mmCIF file of C-alpha atoms in Angstrom:
data_model
loop_
_atom_site.group_PDB
_atom_site.id
_atom_site.type_symbol
_atom_site.label_atom_id
_atom_site.label_comp_id
_atom_site.label_asym_id
_atom_site.label_seq_id
_atom_site.Cartn_x
_atom_site.Cartn_y
_atom_site.Cartn_z
ATOM 1 C CA MET A 1458 -128.486 -131.528 -131.481
ATOM 2 C CA ASP A 1459 -128.600 -128.112 -133.338
ATOM 3 C CA GLY A 1460 -129.125 -129.530 -136.632
ATOM 4 C CA LYS A 1461 -125.829 -132.288 -136.445
ATOM 5 C CA ALA A 1462 -126.279 -136.237 -137.885
ATOM 6 C CA VAL A 1463 -125.662 -138.347 -134.652
ATOM 7 C CA LYS A 1464 -122.235 -140.334 -135.239
ATOM 8 C CA ALA A 1465 -122.253 -142.422 -132.767
ATOM 9 C CA ILE A 1466 -124.459 -144.268 -129.282
ATOM 10 C CA LEU A 1467 -123.086 -144.910 -125.924
ATOM 11 C CA PHE A 1468 -125.329 -147.351 -124.604
ATOM 12 C CA ASP A 1469 -125.363 -148.494 -120.547
ATOM 13 C CA LEU A 1470 -125.891 -151.854 -120.135
ATOM 14 C CA ASP A 1471 -127.378 -152.969 -117.528
ATOM 15 C CA ASN A 1472 -131.390 -152.303 -116.781
ATOM 16 C CA THR A 1473 -131.224 -150.397 -120.285
ATOM 17 C CA LEU A 1474 -130.380 -153.428 -122.789
ATOM 18 C CA ILE A 1475 -130.558 -156.246 -120.057
ATOM 19 C CA GLU A 1476 -132.825 -156.738 -117.738
ATOM 20 C CA THR A 1477 -130.598 -156.571 -114.382
ATOM 21 C CA SER A 1478 -133.303 -155.732 -111.829
ATOM 22 C CA ARG A 1479 -135.583 -158.571 -113.226
ATOM 23 C CA ALA A 1480 -132.991 -161.324 -112.949
ATOM 24 C CA GLY A 1481 -131.170 -160.067 -109.809
ATOM 25 C CA ALA A 1482 -135.239 -160.732 -108.104
ATOM 26 C CA ALA A 1483 -135.130 -164.547 -110.070
ATOM 27 C CA ALA A 1484 -131.624 -165.357 -108.806
ATOM 28 C CA MET A 1485 -132.488 -164.110 -105.104
ATOM 29 C CA GLN A 1486 -135.172 -166.409 -104.992
ATOM 30 C CA LYS A 1487 -133.901 -169.284 -105.814
ATOM 31 C CA THR A 1488 -130.976 -168.884 -103.345
ATOM 32 C CA SER A 1489 -133.927 -168.479 -100.750
ATOM 33 C CA GLU A 1490 -134.743 -171.608 -101.189
ATOM 34 C CA LEU A 1491 -132.098 -172.729 -101.190
ATOM 35 C CA LEU A 1492 -130.911 -171.023 -97.361
ATOM 36 C CA LYS A 1493 -134.416 -172.525 -96.308
ATOM 37 C CA THR A 1494 -133.964 -176.284 -97.215
ATOM 38 C CA THR A 1495 -130.731 -176.190 -96.322
ATOM 39 C CA LEU A 1496 -131.398 -174.197 -92.405
ATOM 40 C CA ALA A 1497 -134.699 -174.283 -92.486
ATOM 41 C CA LEU A 1498 -135.736 -170.920 -91.199
ATOM 42 C CA ASP A 1499 -138.565 -169.296 -91.897
ATOM 43 C CA ASP A 1500 -139.715 -166.957 -94.479
ATOM 44 C CA MET A 1501 -139.044 -163.502 -91.999
ATOM 45 C CA THR A 1502 -135.228 -164.685 -90.952
ATOM 46 C CA ILE A 1503 -134.503 -166.211 -95.416
ATOM 47 C CA SER A 1504 -135.653 -163.121 -96.327
ATOM 48 C CA SER A 1505 -133.773 -160.720 -93.845
ATOM 49 C CA ILE A 1506 -130.204 -162.521 -94.912
ATOM 50 C CA CYS A 1507 -131.078 -162.100 -98.459
ATOM 51 C CA ASP A 1508 -131.237 -158.117 -97.764
ATOM 52 C CA LYS A 1509 -128.346 -157.869 -95.977
ATOM 53 C CA PHE A 1510 -126.535 -159.844 -98.404
ATOM 54 C CA LYS A 1511 -128.334 -156.944 -101.037
ATOM 55 C CA HIS A 1512 -126.982 -154.950 -98.893
ATOM 56 C CA LYS A 1513 -124.050 -155.352 -98.657
ATOM 57 C CA LEU A 1514 -123.552 -155.489 -102.353
ATOM 58 C CA PHE A 1515 -125.011 -152.008 -102.702
ATOM 59 C CA HIS A 1516 -122.425 -150.591 -100.559
ATOM 60 C CA GLU A 1517 -119.484 -152.996 -101.645
ATOM 61 C CA SER A 1518 -115.665 -151.234 -102.346
ATOM 62 C CA PHE A 1519 -113.681 -154.051 -104.098
ATOM 63 C CA ASP A 1520 -109.871 -153.468 -104.127
ATOM 64 C CA PRO A 1521 -108.112 -155.788 -106.969
ATOM 65 C CA SER A 1522 -105.023 -155.211 -105.365
ATOM 66 C CA ALA A 1523 -106.546 -156.583 -102.198
ATOM 67 C CA GLY A 1524 -105.491 -159.918 -103.526
ATOM 68 C CA ARG A 1525 -109.171 -161.496 -102.519
ATOM 69 C CA SER A 1526 -110.825 -161.935 -106.063
ATOM 70 C CA ILE A 1527 -114.636 -160.685 -106.461
ATOM 71 C CA ASP A 1528 -116.037 -164.121 -105.872
ATOM 72 C CA ASP A 1529 -114.614 -164.351 -102.254
ATOM 73 C CA VAL A 1530 -115.503 -160.576 -101.491
ATOM 74 C CA ARG A 1531 -119.155 -161.724 -102.211
ATOM 75 C CA VAL A 1532 -119.074 -164.933 -100.251
ATOM 76 C CA GLY A 1533 -117.958 -163.516 -97.574
ATOM 77 C CA HIS A 1534 -121.772 -161.263 -97.984
ATOM 78 C CA TRP A 1535 -123.548 -164.112 -97.469
ATOM 79 C CA GLU A 1536 -121.895 -165.606 -94.989
ATOM 80 C CA GLU A 1537 -121.590 -162.217 -93.443
ATOM 81 C CA SER A 1538 -125.266 -161.942 -94.046
ATOM 82 C CA ILE A 1539 -126.058 -165.276 -92.390
ATOM 83 C CA GLN A 1540 -123.995 -165.404 -88.903
ATOM 84 C CA GLU A 1541 -125.769 -162.151 -88.391
ATOM 85 C CA ALA A 1542 -129.029 -163.536 -88.910
ATOM 86 C CA VAL A 1543 -128.851 -166.112 -87.460
ATOM 87 C CA GLY A 1544 -125.900 -166.163 -84.831
ATOM 88 C CA GLY A 1545 -123.299 -169.380 -84.601
ATOM 89 C CA SER A 1546 -120.916 -170.693 -86.331
ATOM 90 C CA SER A 1547 -118.974 -169.708 -89.179
ATOM 91 C CA THR A 1548 -120.802 -171.442 -92.742
ATOM 92 C CA PRO A 1549 -118.129 -170.624 -95.036
ATOM 93 C CA SER A 1550 -119.479 -173.504 -97.436
ATOM 94 C CA LEU A 1551 -123.059 -172.855 -96.732
ATOM 95 C CA ALA A 1552 -121.964 -169.245 -98.496
ATOM 96 C CA ALA A 1553 -120.316 -170.172 -101.150
ATOM 97 C CA GLN A 1554 -123.375 -172.200 -101.906
ATOM 98 C CA CYS A 1555 -125.889 -169.503 -101.935
ATOM 99 C CA TYR A 1556 -123.038 -166.943 -103.688
ATOM 100 C CA HIS A 1557 -122.717 -169.524 -106.281
ATOM 101 C CA MET A 1558 -126.374 -170.350 -106.680
ATOM 102 C CA TRP A 1559 -127.505 -166.247 -107.089
ATOM 103 C CA LYS A 1560 -124.134 -166.209 -109.232
ATOM 104 C CA ASN A 1561 -124.978 -168.322 -111.571
ATOM 105 C CA SER A 1562 -129.017 -168.062 -111.388
ATOM 106 C CA ARG A 1563 -128.727 -164.628 -112.366
ATOM 107 C CA LEU A 1564 -126.270 -165.003 -115.426
ATOM 108 C CA GLU A 1565 -128.917 -167.471 -116.676
ATOM 109 C CA VAL A 1566 -131.650 -164.991 -116.584
ATOM 110 C CA LEU A 1567 -129.809 -162.001 -118.457
ATOM 111 C CA SER A 1568 -130.109 -162.108 -122.003
ATOM 112 C CA LEU A 1569 -130.995 -159.502 -124.675
ATOM 113 C CA SER A 1570 -134.115 -160.009 -126.307
ATOM 114 C CA PRO A 1571 -134.385 -160.744 -130.182
ATOM 115 C CA GLU A 1572 -136.305 -157.134 -130.266
ATOM 116 C CA ILE A 1573 -133.933 -156.182 -128.873
ATOM 117 C CA CYS A 1574 -131.275 -157.984 -131.088
ATOM 118 C CA ASN A 1575 -132.730 -156.528 -133.977
ATOM 119 C CA LEU A 1576 -132.888 -152.442 -132.997
ATOM 120 C CA LEU A 1577 -128.794 -152.934 -132.251
ATOM 121 C CA LYS A 1578 -128.038 -154.723 -135.553
ATOM 122 C CA GLN A 1579 -130.235 -151.738 -137.404
ATOM 123 C CA LEU A 1580 -128.406 -149.379 -135.713
ATOM 124 C CA ARG A 1581 -125.115 -150.969 -136.466
ATOM 125 C CA SER A 1582 -125.408 -150.741 -139.359
ATOM 126 C CA ARG A 1583 -126.108 -146.648 -139.630
ATOM 127 C CA TYR A 1584 -124.446 -145.648 -136.822
ATOM 128 C CA LYS A 1585 -120.742 -146.659 -134.580
ATOM 129 C CA LEU A 1586 -122.571 -148.368 -131.332
ATOM 130 C CA LEU A 1587 -120.257 -148.751 -127.821
ATOM 131 C CA LEU A 1588 -120.822 -149.998 -124.698
ATOM 132 C CA LEU A 1589 -120.047 -148.249 -121.707
ATOM 133 C CA THR A 1590 -120.652 -149.920 -117.769
ATOM 134 C CA ASN A 1591 -119.722 -149.507 -114.750
ATOM 135 C CA GLY A 1592 -119.085 -151.943 -112.279
ATOM 136 C CA GLU A 1593 -116.453 -154.738 -111.602
ATOM 137 C CA ALA A 1594 -114.576 -156.235 -114.710
ATOM 138 C CA GLN A 1595 -114.625 -159.738 -113.508
ATOM 139 C CA THR A 1596 -118.678 -159.042 -112.853
ATOM 140 C CA GLN A 1597 -119.818 -157.055 -115.867
ATOM 141 C CA ARG A 1598 -117.788 -158.778 -118.417
ATOM 142 C CA GLU A 1599 -119.423 -162.420 -116.891
ATOM 143 C CA LYS A 1600 -122.928 -160.277 -118.491
ATOM 144 C CA VAL A 1601 -121.548 -159.628 -121.464
ATOM 145 C CA VAL A 1602 -120.579 -163.339 -122.194
ATOM 146 C CA ALA A 1603 -123.500 -164.435 -120.992
ATOM 147 C CA VAL A 1604 -125.618 -162.589 -122.573
ATOM 148 C CA ARG A 1605 -123.510 -162.797 -126.316
ATOM 149 C CA CYS A 1606 -123.489 -158.854 -126.488
ATOM 150 C CA GLU A 1607 -120.055 -158.618 -128.516
ATOM 151 C CA GLU A 1608 -120.987 -158.854 -132.125
ATOM 152 C CA PHE A 1609 -123.360 -155.795 -131.508
ATOM 153 C CA PHE A 1610 -120.654 -153.421 -130.508
ATOM 154 C CA ASP A 1611 -117.481 -151.579 -132.404
ATOM 155 C CA ALA A 1612 -116.711 -151.111 -128.765
ATOM 156 C CA ILE A 1613 -116.822 -152.842 -125.257
ATOM 157 C CA VAL A 1614 -115.915 -150.497 -122.342
ATOM 158 C CA ILE A 1615 -116.116 -151.984 -118.799
ATOM 159 C CA GLY A 1616 -115.732 -148.981 -116.093
ATOM 160 C CA GLY A 1617 -113.931 -150.703 -113.972
ATOM 161 C CA GLU A 1618 -111.147 -151.637 -116.447
ATOM 162 C CA HIS A 1619 -110.016 -148.174 -115.966
ATOM 163 C CA ALA A 1620 -108.911 -145.794 -113.166
ATOM 164 C CA GLU A 1621 -112.658 -143.871 -113.185
ATOM 165 C CA GLN A 1622 -115.801 -144.358 -114.013
ATOM 166 C CA LYS A 1623 -119.778 -142.984 -115.192
ATOM 167 C CA PRO A 1624 -120.141 -140.550 -114.368
ATOM 168 C CA PHE A 1625 -116.911 -138.685 -114.702
ATOM 169 C CA VAL A 1626 -115.361 -137.328 -117.834
ATOM 170 C CA SER A 1627 -112.549 -138.760 -118.780
ATOM 171 C CA ILE A 1628 -114.585 -142.650 -119.433
ATOM 172 C CA PHE A 1629 -116.306 -140.398 -121.660
ATOM 173 C CA THR A 1630 -113.397 -138.992 -122.964
ATOM 174 C CA LEU A 1631 -112.072 -142.234 -123.676
ATOM 175 C CA CYS A 1632 -115.242 -143.669 -125.968
ATOM 176 C CA PHE A 1633 -115.095 -140.542 -127.885
ATOM 177 C CA ASN A 1634 -111.485 -141.381 -129.009
ATOM 178 C CA MET A 1635 -111.719 -145.491 -129.449
ATOM 179 C CA LEU A 1636 -115.044 -144.102 -132.194
ATOM 180 C CA GLU A 1637 -112.253 -141.435 -133.486
ATOM 181 C CA VAL A 1638 -116.211 -139.179 -132.797
ATOM 182 C CA GLU A 1639 -116.610 -136.054 -130.822
ATOM 183 C CA ALA A 1640 -118.753 -135.794 -128.102
ATOM 184 C CA GLN A 1641 -121.225 -133.652 -129.288
ATOM 185 C CA ASP A 1642 -121.742 -136.330 -133.104
ATOM 186 C CA CYS A 1643 -122.908 -139.096 -129.543
ATOM 187 C CA ILE A 1644 -125.781 -139.588 -127.615
ATOM 188 C CA MET A 1645 -126.091 -141.026 -124.418
ATOM 189 C CA VAL A 1646 -128.758 -144.231 -123.539
ATOM 190 C CA GLY A 1647 -128.834 -145.589 -120.533
ATOM 191 C CA ASP A 1648 -130.571 -145.552 -117.282
ATOM 192 C CA SER A 1649 -129.420 -143.926 -114.441
ATOM 193 C CA LEU A 1650 -129.360 -140.249 -114.248
ATOM 194 C CA ASP A 1651 -126.524 -139.846 -111.760
ATOM 195 C CA THR A 1652 -123.843 -141.718 -113.850
ATOM 196 C CA ASP A 1653 -125.254 -141.884 -117.757
ATOM 197 C CA ILE A 1654 -127.081 -138.730 -118.198
ATOM 198 C CA GLN A 1655 -124.780 -137.017 -115.752
ATOM 199 C CA GLY A 1656 -121.976 -138.095 -117.016
ATOM 200 C CA GLY A 1657 -123.204 -137.670 -120.427
ATOM 201 C CA PHE A 1658 -124.324 -134.479 -120.061
ATOM 202 C CA ASP A 1659 -120.394 -133.213 -118.023
ATOM 203 C CA ALA A 1660 -119.435 -135.431 -121.443
ATOM 204 C CA GLY A 1661 -120.669 -133.181 -124.210
ATOM 205 C CA VAL A 1662 -122.449 -135.221 -125.440
ATOM 206 C CA GLY A 1663 -125.190 -133.894 -128.865
ATOM 207 C CA ALA A 1664 -127.735 -135.425 -126.696
ATOM 208 C CA THR A 1665 -129.147 -138.124 -123.644
ATOM 209 C CA VAL A 1666 -131.719 -140.549 -123.233
ATOM 210 C CA TRP A 1667 -132.945 -142.117 -120.317
ATOM 211 C CA ILE A 1668 -134.432 -144.855 -120.440
ATOM 212 C CA SER A 1669 -137.163 -145.028 -116.677
ATOM 213 C CA SER A 1670 -139.830 -147.447 -117.217
ATOM 214 C CA ALA A 1671 -141.655 -145.605 -113.983
ATOM 215 C CA GLY A 1672 -142.785 -143.325 -116.143
ATOM 216 C CA GLY A 1673 -139.962 -140.289 -116.425
ATOM 217 C CA ALA A 1674 -140.314 -137.984 -112.692
ATOM 218 C CA VAL A 1675 -137.168 -136.950 -111.966
ATOM 219 C CA PRO A 1676 -136.090 -136.207 -108.595
ATOM 220 C CA ASP A 1677 -135.302 -132.752 -106.938
ATOM 221 C CA GLY A 1678 -131.500 -131.848 -107.958
ATOM 222 C CA SER A 1679 -131.622 -134.261 -110.334
ATOM 223 C CA VAL A 1680 -129.889 -133.807 -114.113
ATOM 224 C CA LYS A 1681 -133.019 -134.031 -117.357
ATOM 225 C CA ALA A 1682 -132.557 -136.033 -120.325
ATOM 226 C CA ASP A 1683 -132.797 -133.805 -122.837
ATOM 227 C CA TYR A 1684 -135.181 -137.994 -123.834
ATOM 228 C CA THR A 1685 -136.990 -139.796 -121.610
ATOM 229 C CA ILE A 1686 -138.742 -143.384 -122.993
ATOM 230 C CA PRO A 1687 -140.082 -146.136 -120.995
ATOM 231 C CA THR A 1688 -137.661 -148.456 -123.304
ATOM 232 C CA VAL A 1689 -134.110 -148.743 -125.225
ATOM 233 C CA LEU A 1690 -136.938 -149.763 -128.439
ATOM 234 C CA ASP A 1691 -138.839 -146.183 -128.258
ATOM 235 C CA LEU A 1692 -134.943 -144.802 -129.508
ATOM 236 C CA PRO A 1693 -135.324 -145.002 -132.990
ATOM 237 C CA ASP A 1694 -138.404 -141.916 -132.345
ATOM 238 C CA VAL A 1695 -135.826 -140.076 -131.331
ATOM 239 C CA LEU A 1696 -133.290 -140.696 -133.309
ATOM 240 C CA ALA A 1697 -135.482 -139.598 -136.151
ATOM 241 C CA GLN A 1698 -135.905 -136.269 -134.150
ATOM 242 C CA LEU A 1699 -132.068 -135.589 -133.885
ATOM 243 C CA LYS A 1700 -132.239 -135.782 -137.839
#
C-alpha cells in the first residue's frame, strides 16, 4: 500500500466469515431426509430433486417489485424441482415444508466461530470495519441476525438493498463514504475473485485479500489478489506486512 497505513477493512460474509457452503450442505441433508420420509423415493430421485433446487437457486433472478417475496420464489423452486423429478400433481404443501426445513436448518448451522469473533473484536479496536455482502436483502439480513455479527462492524451493506452489487464500483464508493475513508486506505477481504477481489481492484482499494481454502489456484483470466490466505484468521499476518 505504498507505505500508507490501513484505516478500514471491508469483509465479505459468506464463506469468508461464516461457512455458508457447509451450512447449506447440512440443511440439504435434512431436507433430503424429509423428502425421503414423505415421498418414499429412492436416493437417486431425492438427490435429483435437491440438485434441481440448487440449480434454480444458483440461477435465481429475484425482482422485489414483482409482488412475490423471496420465500414465495424459493418455495416455487422446490415445487418445480419435485414435479420435474417425479411428475404428478402440484405439491405446494410439501414444497413449503422443504423450503422452511432448508432455510431454518441453514440458519441454525450458521455461526461466527469464537476465534473469528475474537479476531473482529481485536481488529475493531484498530480499524474501521464494514461488512459488504452480495445477495437478496431479506436472505442476507436473516444471516446477519442469525450469526449476531452487527456488534463487530461500523456499518453493514447488503448488495440487494442497492442498485448495484459487488463488483460494481458504486457499492464500494458507498462503503468508503460511509466510513469516511479513501479507497486506498481500505483493504477488501473475501472468497470470490469475481466479486470481492475484482470489485476491490476496480474500486482502487489499497490491497485485496483472497480467502482460498483450496490452496490459492487462480483460474485463467481471473484477477489476482494481492494476498491469498486459507482462512480469515490469517489476516493479522497480512496486516503486519501492510504496516
